[in-house]
Amino acid sequence: MSKDLYNIILTPDPVLKTTAAPVDKVDDTIRKQMDRMLATMYEAPGIGLAANQVGILNRVLVMDLADREGGEKCEPIFMANPQLIYESEEPSVMLEGCLSLPGANADVERPAIVRVKYLDYNGNEAELEATGLLSHCVQHEMDHLDGTLFIDYLSSLKRNMVLKKVDKYKKQNNIL
Ligand code: GNR
Ligand code: NI
């Protein structure tokens, strides 16, 4: 039996441009959503997924940067109501992609190091300090919760190039 997965919503759906609302608490309904988002992310595959991308406008995200080549190692991170509590002056540039913009990627500049406060899977307050890819990923996912996509940081020339590639990808894969 296959897991029940969400459909990943692609640009230009307005849900990706909408700010998501905080959750009251992490209850079984939210945990079910987190589990299903994680399964959807693994299937994609991707290293992060925000609720907007599956059509839910609450502030929930999941990530896993562990090597999944063997399917054994997994290190999921679940966050509800994440808040940025520190960002470094020092920037970092990294190539980013997005499951909602398939077939394209671009260099994005962000603070190199961030600290995030959030509610974990059990509803407990937790903190994460992130550098490198994890830092880019958590900032990318938190942006989704505010209706922001990585293309919003690009020049209009580069943004249009990315959107053209996404269009081409959609046509080649018969996505309307
Ligand atoms: O799978 C993903 N890879 C990625 C690479 C660099 C920076 C951010 C990401 S997140 C992305 C999945 C996604 O679209 N999450 O919203
Ligand atoms: Ni994304």
Tab-separated table of C-alpha atoms and ligand atoms in Angstrom:
chain	number	residue	atom	x	y	z
A	1	MET	CA	0.000	0.000	0.000
A	2	SER	CA	1.337	3.447	-0.942
A	3	LYS	CA	1.622	6.276	1.562
A	4	ASP	CA	-0.852	9.084	1.248
A	5	LEU	CA	1.004	12.035	-0.150
A	6	TYR	CA	0.121	15.616	-0.881
A	7	ASN	CA	0.336	17.111	-4.353
A	8	ILE	CA	3.083	19.716	-4.594
A	9	ILE	CA	1.740	23.030	-5.857
A	10	LEU	CA	3.700	24.761	-8.618
A	11	THR	CA	4.169	28.428	-9.466
A	12	PRO	CA	2.207	30.584	-10.379
A	13	ASP	CA	-0.423	29.317	-7.898
A	14	PRO	CA	-1.438	32.209	-5.570
A	15	VAL	CA	-1.135	29.952	-2.481
A	16	LEU	CA	2.661	30.251	-2.912
A	17	LYS	CA	2.355	34.055	-2.645
A	18	THR	CA	0.223	33.954	0.521
A	19	THR	CA	1.374	34.366	4.141
A	20	ALA	CA	0.563	31.342	6.308
A	21	ALA	CA	-1.003	31.658	9.778
A	22	PRO	CA	0.624	30.402	13.023
A	23	VAL	CA	-0.650	27.142	14.520
A	24	ASP	CA	-2.264	27.298	17.988
A	25	LYS	CA	-0.436	24.199	19.143
A	26	VAL	CA	1.170	21.066	17.727
A	27	ASP	CA	-1.578	18.460	18.091
A	28	ASP	CA	-2.220	15.122	16.364
A	29	THR	CA	-3.721	16.870	13.328
A	30	ILE	CA	-0.559	18.956	12.860
A	31	ARG	CA	1.648	15.880	13.474
A	32	LYS	CA	-0.284	13.995	10.769
A	33	GLN	CA	0.303	16.923	8.418
A	34	MET	CA	4.033	16.911	9.302
A	35	ASP	CA	4.308	13.144	8.645
A	36	ARG	CA	2.506	13.456	5.331
A	37	MET	CA	4.612	16.476	4.306
A	38	LEU	CA	7.799	14.538	5.131
A	39	ALA	CA	6.687	11.559	3.030
A	40	THR	CA	5.809	13.944	0.175
A	41	MET	CA	9.228	15.611	0.476
A	42	TYR	CA	11.106	12.268	0.450
A	43	GLU	CA	9.108	11.113	-2.566
A	44	ALA	CA	9.772	14.333	-4.555
A	45	PRO	CA	12.695	14.145	-3.586
A	46	GLY	CA	13.672	17.353	-1.795
A	47	ILE	CA	15.448	18.483	1.373
A	48	GLY	CA	12.675	20.758	2.643
A	49	LEU	CA	8.962	21.432	2.237
A	50	ALA	CA	6.697	24.195	3.534
A	51	ALA	CA	2.929	23.922	4.113
A	52	ASN	CA	2.097	26.487	1.374
A	53	GLN	CA	3.599	24.069	-1.166
A	54	VAL	CA	0.934	21.482	-0.335
A	55	GLY	CA	-1.884	24.031	-0.233
A	56	ILE	CA	-2.083	24.444	3.559
A	57	LEU	CA	-1.701	27.983	4.899
A	58	ASN	CA	-0.274	27.247	8.358
A	59	ARG	CA	3.291	27.854	9.543
A	60	VAL	CA	4.618	24.305	9.343
A	61	LEU	CA	7.758	23.081	7.572
A	62	VAL	CA	9.801	19.903	7.355
A	63	MET	CA	13.436	19.317	6.369
A	64	ASP	CA	15.884	16.449	6.094
A	65	LEU	CA	19.407	16.923	4.788
A	66	ALA	CA	20.660	13.439	5.672
A	67	ASP	CA	21.937	11.257	2.851
A	68	ARG	CA	19.032	9.108	1.766
A	69	GLU	CA	20.923	7.031	-0.839
A	70	GLY	CA	20.403	3.849	1.125
A	71	GLY	CA	17.033	4.888	2.502
A	72	GLU	CA	18.315	4.162	5.998
A	73	LYS	CA	19.733	7.409	7.296
A	74	CYS	CA	17.079	9.995	7.935
A	75	GLU	CA	17.211	12.978	10.226
A	76	PRO	CA	13.894	14.781	9.869
A	77	ILE	CA	13.401	18.236	11.375
A	78	PHE	CA	9.815	19.384	11.974
A	79	MET	CA	9.012	23.009	12.740
A	80	ALA	CA	5.850	24.886	13.606
A	81	ASN	CA	5.808	28.695	13.980
A	82	PRO	CA	9.546	29.138	13.243
A	83	GLN	CA	11.004	32.532	14.172
A	84	LEU	CA	14.375	33.965	13.178
A	85	ILE	CA	16.211	35.019	16.356
A	86	TYR	CA	19.670	35.647	14.883
A	87	GLU	CA	21.170	36.177	11.460
A	88	SER	CA	24.854	36.739	10.721
A	89	GLU	CA	26.127	39.824	8.904
A	90	GLU	CA	28.244	37.535	6.787
A	91	PRO	CA	26.400	36.382	3.668
A	92	SER	CA	26.486	33.058	1.862
A	93	VAL	CA	25.694	32.377	-1.783
A	94	MET	CA	24.395	28.962	-2.761
A	95	LEU	CA	22.591	27.380	-5.693
A	96	GLU	CA	18.947	26.884	-4.701
A	97	GLY	CA	16.128	24.977	-6.320
A	98	CYS	CA	12.478	24.693	-5.357
A	99	LEU	CA	9.980	21.865	-5.748
A	100	SER	CA	7.381	24.502	-6.699
A	101	LEU	CA	9.668	25.767	-9.508
A	102	PRO	CA	10.803	22.493	-11.098
A	103	GLY	CA	13.517	22.405	-13.732
A	104	ALA	CA	15.388	25.532	-12.673
A	105	ASN	CA	17.776	26.822	-10.045
A	106	ALA	CA	19.760	29.953	-9.253
A	107	ASP	CA	22.356	31.378	-6.890
A	108	VAL	CA	20.748	33.013	-3.850
A	109	GLU	CA	22.477	35.202	-1.252
A	110	ARG	CA	21.315	34.897	2.362
A	111	PRO	CA	22.777	35.374	5.861
A	112	ALA	CA	25.383	32.606	6.287
A	113	ILE	CA	24.352	31.639	9.830
A	114	VAL	CA	20.875	31.804	11.381
A	115	ARG	CA	19.283	30.780	14.645
A	116	VAL	CA	15.637	29.747	14.604
A	117	LYS	CA	13.196	29.261	17.493
A	118	TYR	CA	10.253	26.948	16.806
A	119	LEU	CA	7.861	24.316	18.160
A	120	ASP	CA	9.049	20.775	17.489
A	121	TYR	CA	7.073	17.594	16.660
A	122	ASN	CA	6.045	17.250	20.308
A	123	GLY	CA	5.038	20.894	20.639
A	124	ASN	CA	8.083	21.770	22.737
A	125	GLU	CA	10.061	24.972	22.194
A	126	ALA	CA	13.333	24.277	20.412
A	127	GLU	CA	16.181	26.155	18.737
A	128	LEU	CA	18.332	25.387	15.743
A	129	GLU	CA	21.546	27.081	14.648
A	130	ALA	CA	22.137	26.477	10.972
A	131	THR	CA	25.048	27.037	8.588
A	132	GLY	CA	25.714	25.959	5.016
A	133	LEU	CA	22.960	24.146	3.122
A	134	LEU	CA	20.776	23.766	6.237
A	135	SER	CA	20.891	27.539	6.726
A	136	HIS	CA	19.796	28.181	3.139
A	137	CYS	CA	17.126	25.482	3.431
A	138	VAL	CA	15.517	26.742	6.659
A	139	GLN	CA	15.503	30.333	5.355
A	140	HIS	CA	14.032	29.133	2.034
A	141	GLU	CA	11.251	27.239	3.873
A	142	MET	CA	10.497	30.121	6.245
A	143	ASP	CA	10.253	32.400	3.196
A	144	HIS	CA	7.573	30.077	1.749
A	145	LEU	CA	5.507	30.627	4.910
A	146	ASP	CA	5.620	34.366	4.132
A	147	GLY	CA	4.693	33.862	0.470
A	148	THR	CA	8.240	34.498	-0.745
A	149	LEU	CA	10.064	32.414	-3.365
A	150	PHE	CA	13.808	32.376	-4.069
A	151	ILE	CA	13.151	34.049	-7.435
A	152	ASP	CA	11.973	37.136	-5.535
A	153	TYR	CA	15.662	37.797	-4.703
A	154	LEU	CA	16.799	37.676	-8.330
A	155	SER	CA	17.079	40.456	-10.908
A	156	SER	CA	14.047	40.520	-13.226
A	157	LEU	CA	16.307	39.200	-16.009
A	158	LYS	CA	17.339	36.142	-13.983
A	159	ARG	CA	13.812	35.666	-12.596
A	160	ASN	CA	12.380	35.596	-16.119
A	161	MET	CA	15.042	33.087	-17.178
A	162	VAL	CA	14.057	30.801	-14.285
A	163	LEU	CA	10.326	31.161	-15.039
A	164	LYS	CA	10.969	30.324	-18.706
A	165	LYS	CA	12.800	27.146	-17.675
A	166	VAL	CA	9.905	26.194	-15.396
A	167	ASP	CA	7.461	26.743	-18.298
A	168	LYS	CA	9.602	24.542	-20.523
A	169	TYR	CA	9.783	21.846	-17.820
A	170	LYS	CA	6.000	21.931	-17.372
A	171	LYS	CA	5.390	21.600	-21.145
A	172	GLN	CA	7.859	18.719	-21.455
A	173	ASN	CA	6.156	16.921	-18.574
A	174	ASN	CA	2.590	17.688	-19.679
A	175	ILE	CA	1.836	19.793	-16.611
A	176	LEU	CA	-0.727	22.458	-17.461
B	1	GNR	O1	14.939	20.378	-2.348
B	1	GNR	C1	15.289	21.552	-2.174
B	1	GNR	N1	16.605	21.879	-2.278
B	1	GNR	C2	17.114	23.102	-1.869
B	1	GNR	C3	18.429	23.418	-2.225
B	1	GNR	C4	18.993	24.604	-1.827
B	1	GNR	C5	18.275	25.481	-1.058
B	1	GNR	C6	16.962	25.198	-0.703
B	1	GNR	C7	16.394	24.009	-1.093
B	1	GNR	S1	14.764	23.647	-0.614
B	1	GNR	C8	14.268	22.592	-1.913
B	1	GNR	C9	12.890	22.012	-1.648
B	1	GNR	C10	11.879	23.127	-1.600
B	1	GNR	O2	11.421	23.662	-2.570
B	1	GNR	N2	11.525	23.556	-0.422
B	1	GNR	O3	10.661	24.562	-0.292
B	2	NI	NI	10.865	25.746	-2.123
